[in-house]
Amino acid sequence: MQRDLSSIELRYLTALMAVSREGSFSRAAEQLGYTQSAVSQQIARLERSVGHQLVERPGGPRPVSLTSAGTVLLRHAEAIVARLSSAAADLDALDAGTAGSLRIGCFQSVGVHMLPRIVREFSTQFPGVQVELMENEDDGELLRQVERGDLDLTFVVAPIPAGPFDWEELLADPYVVVVPEESAAAQRGTAVTLDELSEQRLISYTQVRTEHLVENRLGRPGLRDRIVFHSNDNGVLMGMAAEGVGVAVVPWLAAGVDRPGLRVLPIADTAPRTVGIAWHQDRYQLAASHAFIDLAQQAGRYEEARMRRALGGEDAAHRVGD
């Protein structure tokens, strides 16, 4: 079947996205600032262009929905709109030069232990560039913001999901166990085995990518049943560990919260997570972005050295915050 896609206008694709999101022509029109008839006409023209019905129209109060063809086209529409948003962001960056802002995505453990050092040095090199921070424990959402052009750079944890991204590794960040310093494990001061963990009440994170759930990271799906408390706030996790609610299983960067009464133990025979920094592979990169990446790599080397000193000596346990 021959299709003439050259007649498709961007507003037709945004109308399809709005109808899918709202489940209603009238609500889609309200969101886009059009009349309902205008949205209906745009969808009809789009259907003629692609040669498929894209929207099921049941009539009455029932919500409209996309057909199979509409769902296929929606994925392409979202990618096209994201690329155009990214292009607009590139042009803004080009106009800004070395002034304006650099928008950074970050999660808590990096924000506490690496970001301050990076921003201090960056502000010295680029005093005219303001660092704007977007925080989210789900680095998948941060990457989606990079794809849309809402962020220039974001800290991430490998593996990186499919998308138009380039990235650089910053450091290897091992998972550790945080326990009260009076506990038997802390007094023993040796690495904790996965078998030992499977007998403990565990504390870990709530909102992270599936790949980053602690039971998946450690290769022990059964640990999921041992988790008795979830939080995305490292301070809350450390507080619960200090009170003996359970032992906190977190990356080493997250454990470096200065709280008395806690000790950190390595986990035996486990691979660290890889922390990196990512950007849109097709975006124009300013000198400020390159400088920020270089400073992030320096900060990663510093943190790896600090971690080796803390966990690599004869006494594998250390006080949190040392």
mmCIF file of C-alpha atoms in Angstrom:
data_model
loop_
_atom_site.group_PDB
_atom_site.id
_atom_site.type_symbol
_atom_site.label_atom_id
_atom_site.label_comp_id
_atom_site.label_asym_id
_atom_site.label_seq_id
_atom_site.Cartn_x
_atom_site.Cartn_y
_atom_site.Cartn_z
ATOM 1 C CA MET A 1 0.000 0.000 0.000
ATOM 2 C CA GLN A 2 1.380 3.390 -1.004
ATOM 3 C CA ARG A 3 1.281 6.014 1.729
ATOM 4 C CA ASP A 4 1.950 9.730 1.398
ATOM 5 C CA LEU A 5 3.504 10.647 4.741
ATOM 6 C CA SER A 6 4.800 13.958 3.424
ATOM 7 C CA SER A 7 1.450 15.583 4.207
ATOM 8 C CA ILE A 8 1.706 14.796 7.925
ATOM 9 C CA GLU A 9 2.049 17.918 10.047
ATOM 10 C CA LEU A 10 3.531 18.017 13.511
ATOM 11 C CA ARG A 11 0.235 19.218 14.977
ATOM 12 C CA TYR A 12 -1.418 16.013 13.770
ATOM 13 C CA LEU A 13 1.099 13.962 15.758
ATOM 14 C CA THR A 14 0.715 16.110 18.883
ATOM 15 C CA ALA A 15 -3.069 15.710 18.538
ATOM 16 C CA LEU A 16 -2.663 11.919 18.431
ATOM 17 C CA MET A 17 -0.464 12.032 21.542
ATOM 18 C CA ALA A 18 -2.993 14.200 23.382
ATOM 19 C CA VAL A 19 -5.949 11.987 22.434
ATOM 20 C CA SER A 20 -4.044 8.905 23.609
ATOM 21 C CA ARG A 21 -3.073 10.594 26.857
ATOM 22 C CA GLU A 22 -6.501 12.073 27.641
ATOM 23 C CA GLY A 23 -8.772 9.354 26.220
ATOM 24 C CA SER A 24 -11.066 12.073 24.937
ATOM 25 C CA PHE A 25 -11.217 14.454 21.970
ATOM 26 C CA SER A 26 -12.665 17.233 24.122
ATOM 27 C CA ARG A 27 -10.010 16.957 26.858
ATOM 28 C CA ALA A 28 -7.263 16.708 24.232
ATOM 29 C CA ALA A 29 -8.605 19.874 22.592
ATOM 30 C CA GLU A 30 -8.677 21.674 25.941
ATOM 31 C CA GLN A 31 -5.092 20.666 26.665
ATOM 32 C CA LEU A 32 -3.867 21.771 23.216
ATOM 33 C CA GLY A 33 -5.891 24.989 23.124
ATOM 34 C CA TYR A 34 -7.924 23.875 20.076
ATOM 35 C CA THR A 35 -11.616 23.264 19.502
ATOM 36 C CA GLN A 36 -12.816 19.669 19.623
ATOM 37 C CA SER A 37 -13.691 19.770 15.929
ATOM 38 C CA ALA A 38 -10.161 20.918 15.084
ATOM 39 C CA VAL A 39 -8.651 17.934 16.900
ATOM 40 C CA SER A 40 -11.108 15.583 15.184
ATOM 41 C CA GLN A 41 -10.128 17.011 11.805
ATOM 42 C CA GLN A 42 -6.403 16.649 12.552
ATOM 43 C CA ILE A 43 -6.847 12.991 13.520
ATOM 44 C CA ALA A 44 -8.960 12.370 10.410
ATOM 45 C CA ARG A 45 -6.294 13.930 8.152
ATOM 46 C CA LEU A 46 -3.620 11.849 9.873
ATOM 47 C CA GLU A 47 -5.673 8.690 9.287
ATOM 48 C CA ARG A 48 -6.030 9.535 5.589
ATOM 49 C CA SER A 49 -2.276 10.127 5.295
ATOM 50 C CA VAL A 50 -1.277 6.794 6.835
ATOM 51 C CA GLY A 51 -4.170 4.783 5.385
ATOM 52 C CA HIS A 52 -5.275 3.353 8.735
ATOM 53 C CA GLN A 53 -7.890 4.031 11.365
ATOM 54 C CA LEU A 54 -5.899 5.241 14.348
ATOM 55 C CA VAL A 55 -8.561 5.953 16.975
ATOM 56 C CA GLU A 56 -11.513 3.858 18.150
ATOM 57 C CA ARG A 57 -14.532 6.157 18.613
ATOM 58 C CA PRO A 58 -17.110 4.247 20.697
ATOM 59 C CA GLY A 59 -19.407 7.266 21.078
ATOM 60 C CA GLY A 60 -21.175 8.499 24.175
ATOM 61 C CA PRO A 61 -19.292 8.898 27.467
ATOM 62 C CA ARG A 62 -16.950 5.971 26.838
ATOM 63 C CA PRO A 63 -13.272 6.932 26.389
ATOM 64 C CA VAL A 64 -11.657 6.771 22.982
ATOM 65 C CA SER A 65 -8.617 4.556 22.512
ATOM 66 C CA LEU A 66 -5.959 3.899 19.915
ATOM 67 C CA THR A 67 -6.142 1.067 17.434
ATOM 68 C CA SER A 68 -3.144 -1.190 16.864
ATOM 69 C CA ALA A 69 -2.054 1.112 14.033
ATOM 70 C CA GLY A 70 -2.517 4.124 16.284
ATOM 71 C CA THR A 71 -0.311 2.545 18.945
ATOM 72 C CA VAL A 72 2.430 1.883 16.378
ATOM 73 C CA LEU A 73 2.296 5.447 15.078
ATOM 74 C CA LEU A 74 2.207 6.873 18.601
ATOM 75 C CA ARG A 75 5.678 5.487 19.359
ATOM 76 C CA HIS A 76 7.074 7.237 16.288
ATOM 77 C CA ALA A 77 5.171 10.445 17.095
ATOM 78 C CA GLU A 78 6.676 10.564 20.583
ATOM 79 C CA ALA A 79 10.175 10.044 19.175
ATOM 80 C CA ILE A 80 9.678 12.770 16.541
ATOM 81 C CA VAL A 81 8.376 15.287 19.093
ATOM 82 C CA ALA A 82 11.236 14.407 21.457
ATOM 83 C CA ARG A 83 13.812 14.982 18.715
ATOM 84 C CA LEU A 84 12.301 18.357 17.832
ATOM 85 C CA SER A 85 12.338 19.339 21.509
ATOM 86 C CA SER A 86 15.978 18.289 21.591
ATOM 87 C CA ALA A 87 16.684 20.412 18.502
ATOM 88 C CA ALA A 88 15.107 23.424 20.204
ATOM 89 C CA ALA A 89 17.290 22.799 23.251
ATOM 90 C CA ASP A 90 20.372 22.633 21.002
ATOM 91 C CA LEU A 91 19.558 25.992 19.455
ATOM 92 C CA ASP A 92 19.035 27.503 22.897
ATOM 93 C CA ALA A 93 22.408 26.118 23.980
ATOM 94 C CA LEU A 94 24.094 27.486 20.874
ATOM 95 C CA ASP A 95 22.614 30.921 21.548
ATOM 96 C CA ALA A 96 23.693 30.754 25.186
ATOM 97 C CA GLY A 97 27.367 30.016 24.511
ATOM 98 C CA THR A 98 29.146 29.822 27.882
ATOM 99 C CA ALA A 99 26.380 31.642 29.723
ATOM 100 C CA GLY A 100 22.922 30.515 30.747
ATOM 101 C CA SER A 101 22.388 27.206 32.519
ATOM 102 C CA LEU A 102 23.550 23.598 32.495
ATOM 103 C CA ARG A 103 20.751 21.214 33.465
ATOM 104 C CA ILE A 104 21.956 18.166 35.380
ATOM 105 C CA GLY A 105 20.037 15.055 36.432
ATOM 106 C CA CYS A 106 21.159 13.435 39.654
ATOM 107 C CA PHE A 107 20.216 10.856 42.277
ATOM 108 C CA GLN A 108 20.791 11.197 45.996
ATOM 109 C CA SER A 109 24.011 9.288 46.638
ATOM 110 C CA VAL A 110 25.899 11.104 43.876
ATOM 111 C CA GLY A 111 24.277 14.398 44.868
ATOM 112 C CA VAL A 112 25.607 14.122 48.412
ATOM 113 C CA HIS A 113 29.115 12.799 47.791
ATOM 114 C CA MET A 114 30.219 13.852 44.304
ATOM 115 C CA LEU A 115 28.149 16.759 43.060
ATOM 116 C CA PRO A 116 29.302 19.437 45.554
ATOM 117 C CA ARG A 117 32.966 18.978 44.577
ATOM 118 C CA ILE A 118 32.085 19.029 40.879
ATOM 119 C CA VAL A 119 29.934 22.166 41.127
ATOM 120 C CA ARG A 120 32.573 24.004 43.175
ATOM 121 C CA GLU A 121 35.210 23.470 40.507
ATOM 122 C CA PHE A 122 32.776 24.022 37.641
ATOM 123 C CA SER A 123 31.611 27.365 39.050
ATOM 124 C CA THR A 124 35.235 28.528 39.140
ATOM 125 C CA GLN A 125 35.744 27.655 35.474
ATOM 126 C CA PHE A 126 32.332 28.857 34.235
ATOM 127 C CA PRO A 127 31.065 31.567 36.581
ATOM 128 C CA GLY A 128 28.457 32.634 34.013
ATOM 129 C CA VAL A 129 26.806 29.204 33.834
ATOM 130 C CA GLN A 130 24.229 28.266 36.445
ATOM 131 C CA VAL A 131 23.881 24.578 37.320
ATOM 132 C CA GLU A 132 20.210 23.576 37.482
ATOM 133 C CA LEU A 133 19.603 20.280 39.279
ATOM 134 C CA MET A 134 16.816 17.772 38.636
ATOM 135 C CA GLU A 135 16.741 15.013 41.253
ATOM 136 C CA ASN A 136 15.148 11.599 40.808
ATOM 137 C CA GLU A 137 16.108 8.182 42.168
ATOM 138 C CA ASP A 138 14.860 6.620 38.908
ATOM 139 C CA ASP A 139 17.686 7.258 36.445
ATOM 140 C CA GLY A 140 15.454 5.881 33.697
ATOM 141 C CA GLU A 141 13.240 8.941 34.090
ATOM 142 C CA LEU A 142 16.308 11.192 34.074
ATOM 143 C CA LEU A 143 17.399 9.633 30.781
ATOM 144 C CA ARG A 144 13.958 10.243 29.310
ATOM 145 C CA GLN A 145 14.407 13.901 30.222
ATOM 146 C CA VAL A 146 17.758 13.908 28.411
ATOM 147 C CA GLU A 147 16.048 12.436 25.344
ATOM 148 C CA ARG A 148 13.357 15.140 25.432
ATOM 149 C CA GLY A 149 15.969 17.879 25.776
ATOM 150 C CA ASP A 150 14.905 18.799 29.336
ATOM 151 C CA LEU A 151 18.343 17.853 30.713
ATOM 152 C CA ASP A 152 21.818 18.341 29.264
ATOM 153 C CA LEU A 153 23.558 15.645 31.312
ATOM 154 C CA THR A 154 22.518 13.091 33.889
ATOM 155 C CA PHE A 155 24.232 10.747 36.286
ATOM 156 C CA VAL A 156 23.239 7.141 35.597
ATOM 157 C CA VAL A 157 23.894 3.585 36.710
ATOM 158 C CA ALA A 158 24.754 0.922 34.120
ATOM 159 C CA PRO A 159 23.264 -0.815 32.267
ATOM 160 C CA ILE A 160 21.969 2.119 30.227
ATOM 161 C CA PRO A 161 18.561 1.458 28.601
ATOM 162 C CA ALA A 162 18.181 1.673 24.831
ATOM 163 C CA GLY A 163 18.047 5.211 23.528
ATOM 164 C CA PRO A 164 20.031 7.989 21.845
ATOM 165 C CA PHE A 165 22.623 8.161 24.629
ATOM 166 C CA ASP A 166 26.385 8.316 25.023
ATOM 167 C CA TRP A 167 27.952 7.955 28.439
ATOM 168 C CA GLU A 168 31.212 7.775 30.361
ATOM 169 C CA GLU A 169 31.954 5.543 33.327
ATOM 170 C CA LEU A 170 32.846 7.442 36.516
ATOM 171 C CA LEU A 171 33.392 4.841 39.232
ATOM 172 C CA ALA A 172 32.681 1.331 40.462
ATOM 173 C CA ASP A 173 30.455 1.599 43.550
ATOM 174 C CA PRO A 174 30.138 -1.672 45.514
ATOM 175 C CA TYR A 175 27.054 -2.680 47.463
ATOM 176 C CA VAL A 176 27.562 -2.793 51.221
ATOM 177 C CA VAL A 177 25.672 -3.649 54.403
ATOM 178 C CA VAL A 178 25.064 -1.013 57.088
ATOM 179 C CA VAL A 179 24.562 -2.369 60.611
ATOM 180 C CA PRO A 180 24.530 -1.017 64.195
ATOM 181 C CA GLU A 181 28.075 -0.887 65.554
ATOM 182 C CA GLU A 182 27.109 -3.041 68.553
ATOM 183 C CA SER A 183 25.798 -5.852 66.310
ATOM 184 C CA ALA A 184 27.597 -9.177 66.069
ATOM 185 C CA ALA A 185 28.357 -8.580 62.377
ATOM 186 C CA ALA A 186 29.985 -5.222 63.145
ATOM 187 C CA GLN A 187 32.058 -6.718 65.966
ATOM 188 C CA ARG A 188 33.235 -9.486 63.670
ATOM 189 C CA GLY A 189 34.216 -6.861 61.088
ATOM 190 C CA THR A 190 34.419 -9.150 58.043
ATOM 191 C CA ALA A 191 32.588 -9.214 54.733
ATOM 192 C CA VAL A 192 28.986 -10.430 54.830
ATOM 193 C CA THR A 193 28.079 -13.345 52.561
ATOM 194 C CA LEU A 194 24.898 -13.538 50.492
ATOM 195 C CA ASP A 195 23.839 -16.591 52.501
ATOM 196 C CA GLU A 196 24.131 -14.523 55.672
ATOM 197 C CA LEU A 197 22.106 -11.728 54.096
ATOM 198 C CA SER A 198 19.322 -14.179 53.254
ATOM 199 C CA GLU A 199 18.820 -14.711 56.996
ATOM 200 C CA GLN A 200 18.578 -10.998 57.841
ATOM 201 C CA ARG A 201 15.743 -8.484 57.846
ATOM 202 C CA LEU A 202 16.716 -6.107 55.059
ATOM 203 C CA ILE A 203 16.125 -2.428 54.255
ATOM 204 C CA SER A 204 16.505 -1.030 50.759
ATOM 205 C CA TYR A 205 15.169 1.317 48.083
ATOM 206 C CA THR A 206 11.641 1.898 46.797
ATOM 207 C CA GLN A 207 11.730 3.613 43.393
ATOM 208 C CA VAL A 208 14.544 2.476 41.142
ATOM 209 C CA ARG A 209 14.773 0.790 37.761
ATOM 210 C CA THR A 210 14.058 -2.961 37.901
ATOM 211 C CA GLU A 211 17.699 -3.656 37.054
ATOM 212 C CA HIS A 212 18.750 -1.763 40.195
ATOM 213 C CA LEU A 213 16.558 -3.558 42.739
ATOM 214 C CA VAL A 214 18.952 -4.923 45.324
ATOM 215 C CA GLU A 215 17.838 -8.527 44.855
ATOM 216 C CA ASN A 216 18.538 -8.248 41.126
ATOM 217 C CA ARG A 217 21.851 -6.450 41.626
ATOM 218 C CA LEU A 218 23.071 -9.172 43.988
ATOM 219 C CA GLY A 219 21.706 -12.020 41.868
ATOM 220 C CA ARG A 220 19.488 -13.310 44.657
ATOM 221 C CA PRO A 221 15.795 -12.807 43.779
ATOM 222 C CA GLY A 222 14.845 -14.488 47.059
ATOM 223 C CA LEU A 223 16.200 -11.500 49.003
ATOM 224 C CA ARG A 224 13.052 -9.622 47.935
ATOM 225 C CA ASP A 225 11.124 -11.564 50.581
ATOM 226 C CA ARG A 226 13.597 -10.469 53.276
ATOM 227 C CA ILE A 227 13.054 -6.713 52.721
ATOM 228 C CA VAL A 228 10.958 -5.310 55.561
ATOM 229 C CA PHE A 229 11.271 -1.589 54.851
ATOM 230 C CA HIS A 230 11.680 0.555 51.730
ATOM 231 C CA SER A 231 12.663 4.198 51.358
ATOM 232 C CA ASN A 232 14.426 6.350 48.767
ATOM 233 C CA ASP A 233 15.865 8.618 51.458
ATOM 234 C CA ASN A 234 19.337 7.510 52.537
ATOM 235 C CA GLY A 235 18.940 9.252 55.881
ATOM 236 C CA VAL A 236 15.797 7.243 56.598
ATOM 237 C CA LEU A 237 17.536 4.005 55.619
ATOM 238 C CA MET A 238 20.475 4.790 57.902
ATOM 239 C CA GLY A 239 18.117 5.716 60.755
ATOM 240 C CA MET A 240 16.225 2.438 60.426
ATOM 241 C CA ALA A 241 19.492 0.511 60.389
ATOM 242 C CA ALA A 242 20.701 2.349 63.512
ATOM 243 C CA GLU A 243 17.503 1.380 65.350
ATOM 244 C CA GLY A 244 17.849 -2.269 64.350
ATOM 245 C CA VAL A 245 14.771 -2.396 62.126
ATOM 246 C CA GLY A 246 16.939 -4.261 59.649
ATOM 247 C CA VAL A 247 20.299 -4.098 57.931
ATOM 248 C CA ALA A 248 20.508 -1.593 55.078
ATOM 249 C CA VAL A 249 21.773 -2.925 51.750
ATOM 250 C CA VAL A 250 22.886 0.068 49.688
ATOM 251 C CA PRO A 251 25.715 1.181 47.389
ATOM 252 C CA TRP A 252 28.795 2.428 49.186
ATOM 253 C CA LEU A 253 28.200 6.036 48.103
ATOM 254 C CA ALA A 254 24.775 5.932 49.754
ATOM 255 C CA ALA A 255 26.214 4.575 53.001
ATOM 256 C CA GLY A 256 28.549 7.528 53.500
ATOM 257 C CA VAL A 257 26.101 9.444 55.675
ATOM 258 C CA ASP A 258 27.634 10.808 58.861
ATOM 259 C CA ARG A 259 25.538 9.100 61.528
ATOM 260 C CA PRO A 260 26.949 7.795 64.829
ATOM 261 C CA GLY A 261 26.394 4.186 65.798
ATOM 262 C CA LEU A 262 26.661 2.592 62.364
ATOM 263 C CA ARG A 263 29.276 0.505 60.623
ATOM 264 C CA VAL A 264 29.626 -0.486 56.987
ATOM 265 C CA LEU A 265 30.598 -3.986 55.863
ATOM 266 C CA PRO A 266 31.420 -5.158 52.336
ATOM 267 C CA ILE A 267 29.389 -7.949 50.726
ATOM 268 C CA ALA A 268 31.498 -10.905 49.616
ATOM 269 C CA ASP A 269 31.664 -12.046 45.997
ATOM 270 C CA THR A 270 29.417 -9.386 44.476
ATOM 271 C CA ALA A 271 29.969 -7.009 41.577
ATOM 272 C CA PRO A 272 29.774 -3.230 42.114
ATOM 273 C CA ARG A 273 27.334 -0.986 40.317
ATOM 274 C CA THR A 274 28.875 1.270 37.658
ATOM 275 C CA VAL A 275 28.057 4.953 38.069
ATOM 276 C CA GLY A 276 28.377 7.090 34.946
ATOM 277 C CA ILE A 277 27.277 10.314 33.307
ATOM 278 C CA ALA A 278 25.185 10.360 30.107
ATOM 279 C CA TRP A 279 24.057 12.794 27.427
ATOM 280 C CA HIS A 280 22.103 12.814 24.169
ATOM 281 C CA GLN A 281 24.366 11.458 21.441
ATOM 282 C CA ASP A 282 22.930 13.813 18.815
ATOM 283 C CA ARG A 283 22.888 16.970 20.898
ATOM 284 C CA TYR A 284 25.339 19.798 20.446
ATOM 285 C CA GLN A 285 27.669 19.797 23.465
ATOM 286 C CA LEU A 286 28.918 23.116 24.811
ATOM 287 C CA ALA A 287 32.376 23.522 26.293
ATOM 288 C CA ALA A 288 30.644 23.779 29.676
ATOM 289 C CA SER A 289 29.177 20.283 29.240
ATOM 290 C CA HIS A 290 32.562 18.796 28.362
ATOM 291 C CA ALA A 291 34.117 20.502 31.385
ATOM 292 C CA PHE A 292 31.406 19.147 33.677
ATOM 293 C CA ILE A 293 32.000 15.610 32.375
ATOM 294 C CA ASP A 294 35.752 15.940 32.969
ATOM 295 C CA LEU A 295 35.160 17.161 36.525
ATOM 296 C CA ALA A 296 32.738 14.289 37.141
ATOM 297 C CA GLN A 297 35.446 11.837 36.078
ATOM 298 C CA GLN A 298 37.892 13.457 38.511
ATOM 299 C CA ALA A 299 35.307 13.217 41.295
ATOM 300 C CA GLY A 300 34.752 9.555 40.445
ATOM 301 C CA ARG A 301 38.454 8.801 40.778
ATOM 302 C CA TYR A 302 38.529 10.595 44.127
ATOM 303 C CA GLU A 303 35.561 8.590 45.434
ATOM 304 C CA GLU A 304 37.032 5.285 44.230
ATOM 305 C CA ALA A 305 40.258 6.037 46.100
ATOM 306 C CA ARG A 306 38.290 6.948 49.229
ATOM 307 C CA MET A 307 36.307 3.728 48.936
ATOM 308 C CA ARG A 308 39.433 1.591 48.548
ATOM 309 C CA ARG A 309 40.921 3.151 51.665
ATOM 310 C CA ALA A 310 37.719 2.503 53.596
ATOM 311 C CA LEU A 311 36.948 -1.040 52.459
ATOM 312 C CA GLY A 312 40.313 -2.373 51.337
ATOM 313 C CA GLY A 313 42.269 -2.388 54.589
ATOM 314 C CA GLU A 314 42.677 -5.112 57.160
ATOM 315 C CA ASP A 315 39.620 -3.851 59.046
ATOM 316 C CA ALA A 316 36.953 -4.108 56.364
ATOM 317 C CA ALA A 317 34.358 -2.300 58.471
ATOM 318 C CA HIS A 318 34.429 1.441 59.032
ATOM 319 C CA ARG A 319 32.301 4.078 60.655
ATOM 320 C CA VAL A 320 29.779 5.710 58.378
ATOM 321 C CA GLY A 321 31.071 9.111 57.301
ATOM 322 C CA ASP A 322 34.743 8.394 58.021
#
